[in-house]
């Protein structure tokens, strides 16, 4: 239907102001049903006779706009009268403006565009369509400025001015039905404290870092102004801190009408816990007038966890909020500074955790669809999807980032057991491995290109961004890992994987010859210049990846694990890995007989550790282990997000190893339940809603005993292993064991 409509734009470029497209229409006959389909290159909000259409926000979400854009569809039968006015407000959103660190957005049109088709079916069988075309009037709106990073200005005193008739645009893209989740408003949180800072500023604390916006219900003198700024943290002195937002202004300005006003942005969002009332034209502050609204994709909760240690429970809550804050249509690195981008590395390390917490099948399928759209003809995959940072056609893959093309589809298959979905993503996975194969040539090593490496690892310069694990070692490890995943996926789909198995053997051989010597990793630092004596280094991440990706020979496994433990001890019993090592380190330990050390790292409270940020009052995951240092100062202002989910990947260990629930067969039709009780944790319980029903496991201490409760739904069997005992096969139903 929508294909009949035209993309239209304002006849006047109003820059970051929101415009309103309007059309009057009459319905003279009795209406059976009326459906409207709307899309935008930008963000739209639509109204019939002043009533808002739908309850989703920030529509139509973010896709690779120059290739495909979703349309929303709403049944508006109940909103129609005989004389009707349809208004569609249109803002720039992600499509036009500064998204992407102020790089010119390669997909941008000069102005935002909208397209809509209203289809009426009358009771007598007649049908009518009202499409966007050059008969629509375009007006200015009360939203005089809106920008994803910088915020929104709503002027209730602004009059709506006719700009003229809409212009038809020749923009071409593919319109697709909504494949992701709708973006909805979720939790509503009232301020827990009004703070008068030492600088004399007025700040509201909502007690939880989140993504969304503040809604204000207010009545005051016409023309008076409220100005809000957003922050995640206060500084050491208790002052409002916004430097880590970099160029993102996060400023919402509201000008009062003189009547009852309800203010909130309609075309952007903020990442914040604190709000500064930079201007507030009232003597008294009634906190009930302010409400923080969490906004994210409408994914349904599936996983639950609880234990006897309050700090670990807070960590879990921070991980959940990290997911809610960064699953706003696209999996983003962070929701607050001038990035908020679909960084593929962050998404792949967190994917397994995300799939335990929520049903993210649709969410990831949409994003992977964009990844496939943007994949180069040669198979190259970017490190950001939608790729708003690179020039179109110039794709720079990065190891551990671009491998999301193989890792996430496989994780989706393991979590949900959907072969069709795997089939859908398989061509992209194959193209990605083909790309690596071709580029690596006869060397069978990924020793080309630029990489982010073990981003933010602590073994390099503590104030730098990159760890010291050589980037080509990491790249070749991921080449092997992606290839191994492709082989498994191909076999599930009945493909002949013989050639890829041969390729895998060659990669493994090349990897071992170059990077493993005498039962140890053999790494030459990236900055070594030929000529000097060849120095070698060992890093935790190198051992972690070799162990978890199965790259060392079985005979070396014990020494590798032992070396990893030694390196952890050398660092004062701490993890020094970054984005690529940290998600796997606890698994590398527990899979090789060192669950005790894994628990030690998990329970560590000093920097660097997961609980360090919990002890410093974090309510979401931090980008840096020491985003706030021991002395209260900040790590740096240029890369210091307090809402970065990557290190939250530790939850898949808590769930899969501490509680002990892991799928054996994709979709959890057969599971492994191997609990790892620990007195310090008191008890632990976890459950997950699967297509078969809910699977749950719990361990707890009673007198001298440890008790285990397991519940399996119909159709699910478990291989259950108690510490030091043989495997038991459990059928569906309730099971109780005491030891
Ligand atoms: C982002 C990261 C991302 C990284 C690439 C940063 O600016 O915030 O999370 O993965 O760049 O190294």
Short mmCIF file of N, CA and C and ligand atoms in Angstrom, two decimals, residues 333-334 337 339 343 346 401 452 455 579 623 639 644, ligand 1:
data_model
loop_
_atom_site.label_atom_id
_atom_site.label_comp_id
_atom_site.label_asym_id
_atom_site.label_seq_id
_atom_site.Cartn_x
_atom_site.Cartn_y
_atom_site.Cartn_z
N UNK A 333 26.82 1.33 21.94
CA UNK A 333 27.90 1.31 22.94
C UNK A 333 27.46 2.01 24.21
N UNK A 334 26.80 3.15 24.06
CA UNK A 334 26.40 3.97 25.19
C UNK A 334 25.26 4.87 24.74
N UNK A 337 26.77 10.11 25.25
CA UNK A 337 27.70 11.06 24.61
C UNK A 337 27.46 11.10 23.10
N UNK A 339 28.06 9.53 20.61
CA UNK A 339 28.26 8.28 19.86
C UNK A 339 26.91 7.59 19.72
N UNK A 343 28.00 -0.19 17.66
CA UNK A 343 29.34 -0.79 17.66
C UNK A 343 29.20 -2.31 17.74
N UNK A 346 30.96 -4.42 20.82
CA UNK A 346 30.23 -4.35 22.09
C UNK A 346 29.04 -5.29 22.04
N UNK A 401 35.11 -7.17 16.27
CA UNK A 401 33.96 -6.28 16.02
C UNK A 401 33.17 -6.86 14.83
N UNK A 452 40.86 -2.47 16.63
CA UNK A 452 40.75 -1.83 17.96
C UNK A 452 41.46 -2.67 19.01
N UNK A 455 40.51 -3.65 23.30
CA UNK A 455 40.13 -2.27 23.65
C UNK A 455 40.02 -2.08 25.17
N UNK A 579 38.04 -5.30 26.26
CA UNK A 579 36.74 -5.68 25.67
C UNK A 579 36.71 -7.09 25.12
N UNK A 623 32.16 2.03 31.34
CA UNK A 623 33.04 1.72 30.22
C UNK A 623 34.43 1.34 30.72
N UNK A 639 36.40 9.58 26.94
CA UNK A 639 35.95 8.22 26.68
C UNK A 639 35.55 7.61 28.01
N UNK A 644 27.90 1.59 29.65
CA UNK A 644 28.47 0.82 28.53
C UNK A 644 28.29 -0.65 28.88
C1 LIG B 1 33.03 3.00 21.75
C2 LIG B 1 33.27 1.56 22.07
C3 LIG B 1 33.72 0.94 20.79
C4 LIG B 1 35.06 1.53 20.51
C5 LIG B 1 35.83 0.94 19.42
C6 LIG B 1 34.34 3.61 21.39
O1 LIG B 1 34.31 4.94 21.13
O2 LIG B 1 32.37 3.67 22.74
O3 LIG B 1 32.45 0.95 22.89
O4 LIG B 1 33.64 -0.42 20.70
O5 LIG B 1 34.99 2.91 20.38
O6 LIG B 1 37.00 0.63 19.90
#
